[in-house]
Amino acid sequence: MKKQLLTIIFTLAMVWQALAQSTHLSGQKVDYTNPVIEGDFADPSIIRVGNTYFAVGTSSEWGPAFPIYTSKDLVNWTYIGPAFNQLPQWTMGSYWAPELFYEKGTYFLYYTARRKTDQRSFIGVATTHDLTKGFTDHGLLLEWTAEAIDPFIIDDAGKRFITWKAYGLDRGRSIEILGAELSANGLKVSGPAFSLIKAEAGNWEKGGAEGQAIFKRGNYYYMLYSGNACCGLQCNYQVGIARAQTLQGPWEKYANNPLLVSDSTWKCPGHGTVVVTPDQRYFYLHHAYNGIDFTLTGRQGVLSELIWDEQSQWPAFRYGRSTPTQAESPLQAKQVRQSNLTIDFSHPSKKAPWVWDVSLPKPVYRVQQGQLQLVNQGSSQTGTFLGLVIKKGAFTLSANIIPQIDLLQSLCIYGDAQNQLGIGIRSGFLELWQLKAGTRSVLKTQSIPAGTSSVTLQIRSRGQHLYEFGWGTKTGGLNLITDAPLNGSFLPRWDRAPRVGIGLLGKNNASSLVRTITAHYD
C-alpha cells in the first residue's frame, strides 16, 4: 500500500510539473520570421473577414493573374488560387497592385493592367462571392491621362471612394495621389477627382508617391504611402505617412518621414495595406527584397507592426525603421514553413501552382496516365514554359522526364520570352543551353546511355544567380554537366523575378511527359 501511495504521489507530482511547465510556456512570447508569404508577392493587399485574412498580390507578366492567399493568424498563409484563370479581355499584361474590398458577401478586386488597344495601364474591377472560384471581370473602371495605377478603396461614412496614383507618365507634372467617389455598387466612378497628396522631388520621396493605404483611427485618416524607386537593382523604396481629418484633406505629411527604410536584411520596403486584428493591433503587410537573394526571388510578402504615440497621434513601426527579421506573432501563432514541393503525377495529392508568361499563349497541359503532359505551342526560339515561383535563392529543382522524339524537354530558369537558361534532353543527348536577348545557343552537349527510359534533370541554385545543372538515371547517381556554376544574372527583368519549371522546344503539338517534379530549398 505504501509503495502504491508513493507511486500515486510521484505521478501527481509529474502531472503538476508538466501542467506548470505548460502554463509557463504558454505565457512565453511566440515569434514569427519574415517573409510571411515567400517568393515574388509584390504590392500585397490584405483584408479581414470575420476571423479569416485574405491577401492578393501583383503577378506582373505572369499568369494566372493575381495570386490569392488566406490565413487565420497572419503568419501562416495558404495559396488558394488566382483572381483570374482567364485574363480579362481588355488587358495584355502588367498585372499590378490589386486591391481587395469586401462588403455584404461580395468580394471586389480593383486592379491595374495594361490595355491592349494602347498599351497604357489603367484600373479595372471584378467581383466574386467565393474567392476560391476566381473573379468575374467587369472591365475598365478608371483611365486617367497617360496612366492610372495603384488603386486603393476606402469606405467613408457609407460612401465608397477609390484613390490612385496619377501623372507618373505625364512630363512636367508632379505625381499625385487622387481620389473620387464610386457608385453605390462600386463598379463605376461617380464623383469628380480630388487631390490627396503630391510627391516631392527634393526629399526622400524623390518625386514618387504610390502604393497608398488609407485607414481611420480616432479623429484621423492615415495614409501609408511609398516613395523613391520601387524595383530592381537600383531600388530605394521607402514608406512615409500622412494624415487628415477628412478624406478630402488637407493632408499633413509626418515631419519624421520616412517611417520604413532599407537595411542589409530587407531592402526597398513598401507598397502594402494595413489590417487590424480583433485585439486592435495594426499590421502592415507589404513587400521587400531579401537582402541576400534580392531580385532573384522578387519582392516578398513581409509583415510589420505599427504602434501609436497617443499624445501626438502619430504611429511608428514597433521594431524601428527597418523590416523586422523576427517579431512577435500577431495571435501568438506558431509559424510553420512549407516551402518545399514534391509532386508525383501518378498519385498527385495536390495541384502545382503553375504560372506562365502572359505574352505567350496559355500553355495546354493535363495530368493523365501518371504523367504531366505539356503540349508544345511555342515558337522555334521561345518554346513553351510552365513554371513555379521561386521561394528562396538557394534551391534544388528536379524533374523525372520520359524522353520524346523531336522534342527538347528541359528544366529551365525563365526570365522572360527572350532570356532563359536550362538543361534538356533530345534524341539521346543532353543540351545545356541559354537564350539571351533573344539569341539561343547550346553551351554543351552530352550523350546518355542508349535505351534510357527516363532521365532526371536537375538545377541547383547556389544563390547570387549561380546555377549548376545535372542529370541522372535510375541506375546511376547525379552527374553534373556544368564544369562551373553558370551566371544567370541576365534573367531578372525589373519588377519581376524569374520562374523555374518545364520548358519545351521542337515539334509543334508534341507533348512532354513528366513523372515527378520536386523543389527543395536549402
XYZ file of C-alpha atoms in Angstrom:
522
model
C 0.000 0.000 0.000
C 2.809 2.381 0.926
C 4.533 1.660 -2.392
C 1.292 2.323 -4.307
C 0.776 5.595 -2.395
C 4.300 6.744 -3.279
C 3.676 5.883 -6.933
C 0.458 7.934 -6.923
C 2.213 10.888 -5.257
C 5.093 10.682 -7.764
C 2.660 10.519 -10.691
C 0.675 13.509 -9.386
C 3.918 15.455 -8.955
C 4.924 14.728 -12.541
C 1.497 15.794 -13.806
C 1.650 19.005 -11.742
C 5.158 19.736 -13.072
C 4.014 19.183 -16.665
C 0.992 21.440 -16.165
C 3.133 24.113 -14.559
C 5.663 23.924 -17.374
C 2.867 24.070 -19.968
C 1.372 27.120 -18.264
C 4.771 28.768 -18.144
C 5.426 28.055 -21.814
C 2.003 29.311 -22.847
C 2.905 32.677 -21.365
C 6.031 32.958 -23.466
C 6.136 35.242 -26.458
C 5.750 33.460 -29.808
C 7.679 34.952 -32.714
C 7.435 34.746 -36.489
C 10.122 35.425 -39.091
C 9.752 37.349 -42.328
C 8.746 36.727 -45.037
C 5.270 35.518 -44.150
C 4.486 34.938 -47.851
C 7.576 33.620 -49.604
C 8.587 34.363 -53.168
C 7.508 37.039 -55.623
C 4.429 38.651 -54.000
C 4.643 42.401 -54.514
C 2.131 45.146 -53.665
C 0.052 43.000 -51.308
C -3.495 43.938 -50.341
C -4.986 42.396 -47.214
C -8.487 42.260 -45.710
C -10.022 40.549 -42.678
C -13.449 38.935 -42.997
C -14.526 37.675 -39.571
C -11.523 35.752 -38.262
C -10.051 34.989 -41.690
C -7.492 37.041 -43.594
C -7.102 37.216 -47.371
C -4.225 38.692 -49.357
C -3.679 39.256 -53.064
C -0.532 40.410 -54.840
C 0.977 41.585 -58.117
C 1.692 38.941 -60.768
C 3.264 41.366 -63.264
C 3.790 39.493 -66.562
C 2.869 36.089 -65.151
C -0.415 34.252 -65.467
C -2.738 33.317 -63.985
C -3.212 36.891 -62.787
C -3.092 37.940 -59.125
C -2.350 35.109 -56.648
C -4.634 34.931 -53.584
C -3.641 33.584 -50.153
C -5.594 33.001 -46.957
C -4.619 32.834 -43.260
C -6.137 32.567 -39.801
C -3.191 34.149 -37.981
C -1.289 36.446 -40.430
C 1.890 34.359 -40.318
C 0.831 31.049 -41.918
C -0.574 31.556 -45.416
C -2.082 29.090 -47.894
C -2.372 29.688 -51.628
C -5.995 29.281 -52.736
C -5.728 30.213 -56.398
C -5.598 33.168 -58.786
C -8.073 36.002 -59.134
C -8.304 35.307 -62.886
C -7.824 31.923 -64.521
C -8.701 33.599 -67.817
C -7.111 37.013 -68.274
C -9.560 39.942 -68.580
C -10.248 40.546 -72.275
C -9.270 44.214 -72.258
C -5.822 43.504 -70.784
C -2.434 42.332 -72.071
C -0.099 42.326 -69.049
C 1.369 44.466 -66.252
C -0.944 42.910 -63.658
C -0.006 45.189 -60.797
C -1.236 46.381 -57.423
C -4.548 44.559 -56.893
C -6.785 45.778 -54.086
C -9.318 43.644 -52.199
C -12.504 45.086 -50.726
C -15.370 43.226 -49.036
C -18.970 44.261 -48.481
C -22.092 42.248 -47.627
C -20.979 38.910 -49.023
C -19.274 40.274 -52.137
C -15.530 40.495 -52.709
C -14.324 43.261 -55.007
C -10.996 43.316 -56.803
C -9.709 46.643 -58.091
C -6.608 46.019 -60.178
C -4.093 47.582 -62.550
C -3.467 46.152 -66.021
C -2.114 47.241 -69.393
C -4.799 47.853 -72.025
C -4.423 46.045 -75.352
C -5.519 48.932 -77.549
C -2.903 51.471 -76.458
C -0.613 49.575 -74.023
C -1.416 52.034 -71.235
C -2.002 50.924 -67.647
C -5.411 51.655 -66.137
C -7.695 50.268 -63.413
C -10.311 47.528 -63.739
C -12.809 45.979 -61.340
C -14.097 42.448 -60.741
C -16.352 40.691 -58.207
C -16.969 37.281 -56.684
C -18.872 35.641 -53.840
C -16.262 32.893 -53.474
C -12.536 33.661 -53.686
C -11.700 30.029 -54.442
C -13.665 30.241 -57.700
C -11.996 33.385 -59.000
C -13.474 36.712 -60.090
C -15.888 37.844 -62.783
C -14.419 40.833 -64.573
C -16.491 43.993 -65.106
C -13.906 45.642 -67.323
C -12.230 49.022 -67.250
C -13.192 51.233 -64.310
C -10.821 54.202 -64.499
C -8.470 55.738 -67.042
C -6.642 58.980 -66.331
C -4.294 60.840 -68.706
C -1.358 58.561 -69.598
C -1.654 56.140 -66.671
C -3.763 55.318 -63.597
C -2.351 52.655 -61.235
C -2.300 51.503 -57.596
C -5.987 51.603 -56.665
C -6.958 51.714 -53.005
C -10.575 51.632 -51.791
C -11.952 53.084 -48.585
C -15.425 53.395 -47.148
C -16.093 56.869 -45.752
C -19.379 57.242 -43.838
C -21.129 54.718 -46.065
C -19.714 56.062 -49.321
C -17.029 54.189 -51.220
C -14.038 56.043 -52.635
C -11.230 54.981 -54.933
C -7.761 56.522 -54.711
C -4.976 56.061 -57.251
C -1.555 57.192 -58.420
C -1.720 59.727 -61.273
C 0.673 61.579 -63.598
C 3.518 59.084 -63.324
C 3.988 59.261 -67.103
C 2.990 62.920 -67.627
C 6.054 65.026 -68.333
C 6.362 68.265 -66.434
C 3.744 67.302 -63.847
C 4.262 66.072 -60.285
C 2.920 62.692 -59.293
C -0.238 62.897 -57.151
C -2.475 60.553 -55.217
C -6.006 61.341 -56.416
C -9.399 60.204 -55.163
C -13.003 60.055 -56.396
C -16.312 58.688 -55.169
C -17.592 55.395 -56.553
C -21.159 54.409 -57.320
C -23.121 52.527 -54.673
C -22.367 49.180 -56.345
C -18.651 50.010 -56.563
C -18.449 49.405 -60.313
C -18.290 52.968 -61.642
C -16.614 56.263 -60.788
C -19.432 58.669 -59.880
C -17.703 61.761 -58.458
C -15.088 64.315 -59.551
C -11.412 63.717 -58.840
C -9.697 65.446 -55.921
C -6.062 65.530 -54.795
C -4.807 63.959 -51.560
C -1.016 64.403 -51.679
C 1.671 65.399 -54.175
C 5.099 63.796 -54.472
C 8.082 65.944 -53.568
C 11.290 65.778 -55.611
C 13.651 67.247 -53.026
C 13.158 64.809 -50.128
C 13.174 61.048 -49.516
C 10.263 60.585 -51.954
C 12.467 61.602 -54.915
C 9.384 62.682 -56.828
C 7.449 59.454 -56.286
C 4.330 58.681 -54.272
C 2.339 55.477 -54.722
C 1.094 52.327 -53.038
C -1.162 54.283 -50.684
C -3.066 52.512 -47.895
C -5.665 54.572 -46.025
C -7.331 53.709 -42.725
C -9.069 55.608 -39.936
C -8.133 55.700 -36.259
C -9.716 58.138 -33.847
C -10.167 61.558 -35.419
C -7.741 60.997 -38.285
C -7.464 59.266 -41.604
C -3.940 57.919 -42.027
C -2.185 57.173 -45.292
C 0.891 54.983 -45.546
C 2.488 55.541 -48.940
C 5.728 54.662 -50.732
C 8.251 56.869 -52.482
C 11.501 56.645 -54.438
C 12.382 53.753 -56.796
C 10.347 50.584 -56.264
C 12.175 47.888 -58.111
C 15.310 46.294 -59.461
C 18.966 46.542 -58.509
C 18.864 50.333 -58.087
C 15.725 50.438 -55.904
C 15.480 52.655 -52.822
C 11.833 52.296 -51.862
C 10.740 53.810 -48.518
C 7.498 54.296 -46.619
C 6.063 57.523 -45.224
C 2.813 58.549 -43.600
C 0.350 61.433 -43.808
C -2.908 62.208 -42.014
C -6.050 64.296 -42.386
C -9.311 64.829 -40.542
C -11.325 64.356 -43.720
C -10.599 62.195 -46.723
C -10.548 65.268 -48.968
C -7.858 66.831 -46.792
C -5.848 68.862 -46.223
C -3.305 66.089 -45.679
C -0.323 66.623 -43.395
C 2.857 64.648 -44.045
C 4.694 63.456 -40.945
C 7.765 65.548 -40.114
C 9.798 62.437 -39.267
C 9.195 60.605 -42.566
C 10.198 58.098 -43.786
C 8.958 55.544 -41.257
C 10.388 52.476 -43.005
C 13.669 52.154 -44.943
C 16.116 49.521 -46.224
C 18.675 47.652 -44.193
C 21.012 44.794 -45.042
C 18.358 42.151 -44.318
C 15.304 43.606 -46.098
C 15.755 46.048 -48.957
C 13.375 48.578 -50.501
C 10.276 48.028 -48.323
C 6.935 49.450 -49.365
C 3.522 49.238 -51.020
C 1.230 47.334 -48.700
C -2.013 47.656 -46.774
C -2.994 47.746 -43.115
C -5.206 45.270 -41.290
C -6.445 45.493 -37.703
C -6.643 42.343 -35.581
C -9.555 41.699 -33.203
C -7.337 42.848 -30.289
C -6.698 46.173 -32.072
C -3.151 45.606 -33.243
C -2.250 47.281 -36.547
C -0.243 45.251 -39.061
C 1.181 46.409 -42.378
C 1.538 43.626 -44.947
C 3.956 44.975 -47.536
C 6.787 43.818 -49.762
C 10.582 43.943 -49.562
C 13.557 42.290 -51.231
C 15.533 39.745 -49.214
C 18.994 41.199 -48.625
C 20.768 38.051 -49.841
C 18.513 36.791 -52.631
C 17.464 40.285 -53.768
C 15.925 40.295 -57.283
C 16.332 36.516 -57.700
C 13.245 35.833 -55.586
C 11.478 39.146 -56.173
C 9.634 41.300 -53.680
C 8.330 39.063 -50.891
C 5.387 39.460 -48.520
C 6.576 40.755 -45.135
C 4.712 41.863 -42.010
C 5.493 44.903 -39.859
C 3.528 46.131 -36.835
C 2.508 49.741 -36.184
C 2.313 51.158 -32.654
C 0.910 54.511 -31.554
C 2.048 57.546 -29.625
C -1.265 58.521 -28.035
C -0.055 62.025 -27.260
C 0.949 63.006 -30.793
C -1.440 60.558 -32.501
C 1.331 59.550 -34.944
C 2.363 55.894 -35.352
C 5.769 54.288 -35.691
C 6.860 50.793 -36.578
C 7.323 48.694 -33.466
C 10.760 47.365 -34.373
C 12.246 50.572 -35.724
C 12.693 51.934 -39.218
C 13.514 48.620 -40.919
C 11.504 45.490 -41.668
C 11.842 43.062 -38.734
C 13.621 39.780 -39.296
C 11.806 38.326 -36.293
C 8.808 39.745 -34.449
C 6.033 38.878 -32.015
C 3.360 36.772 -33.675
C 0.049 38.643 -34.040
C -2.119 35.928 -32.481
C 0.655 34.008 -30.678
C 0.515 31.511 -33.532
C 3.480 29.274 -34.269
C 4.785 29.750 -37.796
C 5.171 26.601 -39.897
C 7.241 26.763 -43.093
C 6.082 24.686 -46.074
C 8.450 25.862 -48.779
C 9.303 22.524 -50.392
C 7.128 20.986 -53.097
C 7.033 17.370 -54.292
C 4.500 16.067 -56.801
C 4.309 12.513 -58.114
C 1.900 12.749 -61.044
C 0.951 9.080 -60.675
C -0.507 9.922 -57.250
C -0.936 13.717 -57.210
C -2.040 14.789 -53.739
C -2.002 18.468 -54.628
C -2.141 20.747 -57.640
C 1.043 22.547 -58.541
C 0.681 26.354 -58.501
C 1.781 26.664 -62.143
C 2.494 30.023 -63.763
C 3.251 31.106 -67.332
C 4.296 34.088 -69.446
C 1.219 36.162 -70.353
C 2.893 37.480 -73.503
C 2.542 33.961 -74.962
C -0.466 31.641 -75.384
C -1.623 29.964 -72.191
C 0.074 26.525 -72.021
C -2.018 23.448 -72.643
C -1.333 20.738 -70.082
C -3.064 17.894 -68.281
C -2.287 15.087 -65.858
C -3.026 11.704 -67.429
C -1.666 8.162 -67.118
C 0.520 9.201 -64.167
C 2.267 11.965 -66.096
C 2.179 15.700 -66.549
C 1.593 16.148 -70.284
C 2.617 19.608 -71.537
C 1.904 20.447 -75.192
C 4.455 22.450 -77.181
C 2.866 25.511 -78.792
C 5.804 27.928 -78.738
C 7.981 29.465 -81.416
C 11.272 27.959 -82.600
C 13.194 30.297 -80.268
C 10.957 30.838 -77.239
C 9.299 27.439 -76.882
C 6.691 26.652 -74.232
C 7.166 27.105 -70.487
C 5.235 26.049 -67.390
C 6.779 27.354 -64.173
C 6.830 27.711 -60.421
C 7.542 30.687 -58.170
C 10.990 30.626 -56.555
C 10.623 30.776 -52.757
C 14.299 31.155 -51.748
C 17.528 31.889 -53.566
C 19.218 28.547 -52.792
C 17.229 25.602 -54.123
C 17.313 22.316 -55.988
C 14.728 21.659 -58.688
C 14.386 18.145 -60.120
C 12.073 16.560 -62.677
C 11.870 12.988 -63.936
C 11.175 13.133 -67.675
C 10.374 10.473 -70.300
C 12.325 11.311 -73.482
C 10.236 12.047 -76.594
C 11.176 12.147 -80.273
C 11.635 15.541 -81.991
C 11.314 17.481 -78.747
C 13.807 19.199 -76.452
C 12.392 18.693 -72.944
C 14.062 20.967 -70.431
C 14.244 22.038 -66.861
C 14.914 25.763 -67.010
C 15.064 29.155 -65.365
C 12.841 31.599 -67.234
C 13.276 35.355 -67.040
C 11.085 36.292 -69.997
C 10.450 35.162 -73.560
C 13.916 36.400 -74.597
C 16.029 35.284 -71.620
C 16.225 31.729 -70.315
C 18.752 29.157 -69.099
C 18.265 25.392 -68.967
C 19.200 21.747 -69.370
C 17.243 19.489 -71.709
C 17.156 16.092 -73.367
C 16.633 15.459 -77.078
C 17.358 12.405 -79.299
C 19.658 10.692 -76.817
C 21.643 13.805 -75.946
C 21.639 16.319 -73.123
C 21.796 20.000 -74.029
C 22.915 22.778 -71.735
C 21.534 25.926 -73.361
C 20.754 29.587 -72.922
C 18.508 32.137 -74.585
C 19.968 35.592 -74.051
C 18.485 38.763 -75.545
C 16.569 36.539 -77.980
C 19.609 34.566 -79.222
C 19.609 30.843 -78.461
C 22.904 28.981 -78.049
C 23.921 25.471 -76.964
C 26.607 25.669 -74.280
C 27.367 21.950 -74.029
C 26.072 18.555 -75.175
C 26.498 15.086 -73.697
C 25.161 11.680 -74.714
C 23.091 9.490 -72.428
C 23.026 5.672 -72.376
C 21.033 4.091 -75.203
C 17.608 2.783 -74.209
C 17.258 5.098 -71.211
C 13.556 5.146 -70.377
C 13.595 8.219 -68.160
C 16.024 10.924 -67.125
C 16.055 13.082 -64.013
C 17.121 16.626 -64.798
C 18.259 18.935 -62.021
C 19.043 22.591 -61.388
C 20.906 23.620 -58.262
C 20.874 27.282 -57.371
C 23.730 28.375 -55.146
C 22.232 31.836 -54.743
C 23.663 35.020 -56.219
C 22.340 33.940 -59.657
C 24.759 30.982 -59.862
C 23.398 27.671 -61.164
C 24.653 24.107 -61.563
C 22.942 21.691 -63.947
C 22.911 17.911 -63.701
C 21.189 14.701 -64.722
C 20.770 11.122 -63.608
C 19.103 7.778 -64.393
C 17.585 5.030 -62.279
C 20.856 3.119 -62.244
C 23.244 5.994 -61.618
C 23.663 8.983 -59.375
C 23.589 12.639 -60.319
C 26.097 13.769 -62.933
C 26.927 17.453 -63.283
C 27.085 18.749 -66.834
C 28.440 22.128 -65.738
C 32.164 22.443 -65.047
C 31.469 25.575 -63.001
C 28.246 27.354 -61.971
C 26.644 29.447 -64.736
C 25.788 33.096 -64.117
C 22.107 33.819 -64.710
C 22.130 37.462 -63.608
C 20.837 38.454 -67.044
C 17.482 36.786 -66.281
C 15.568 39.143 -63.899
C 13.596 41.886 -65.595
C 12.937 44.987 -63.474
C 9.788 44.357 -61.419
C 9.606 40.571 -61.620
C 11.735 37.619 -60.598
C 12.454 34.590 -62.809
C 10.497 31.358 -62.523
C 11.688 27.750 -62.741
C 9.962 24.855 -64.461
C 9.401 22.773 -67.581
C 10.445 24.081 -70.995
C 9.726 22.633 -74.451
C 11.208 23.286 -77.854
C 10.773 21.432 -81.135
C 7.883 19.770 -82.930
C 4.653 21.712 -82.537
C 1.826 19.977 -80.646
C 4.225 17.332 -79.326
C 3.918 16.646 -75.590
C 6.481 16.450 -72.843
C 5.934 13.658 -70.320
C 6.934 14.402 -66.703
C 6.582 11.812 -63.925
C 7.650 13.850 -60.898
C 8.791 17.334 -60.004
C 10.469 18.403 -56.772
C 11.524 21.797 -55.447
C 13.693 21.697 -52.309
C 15.026 24.801 -50.561
C 18.235 24.946 -48.552
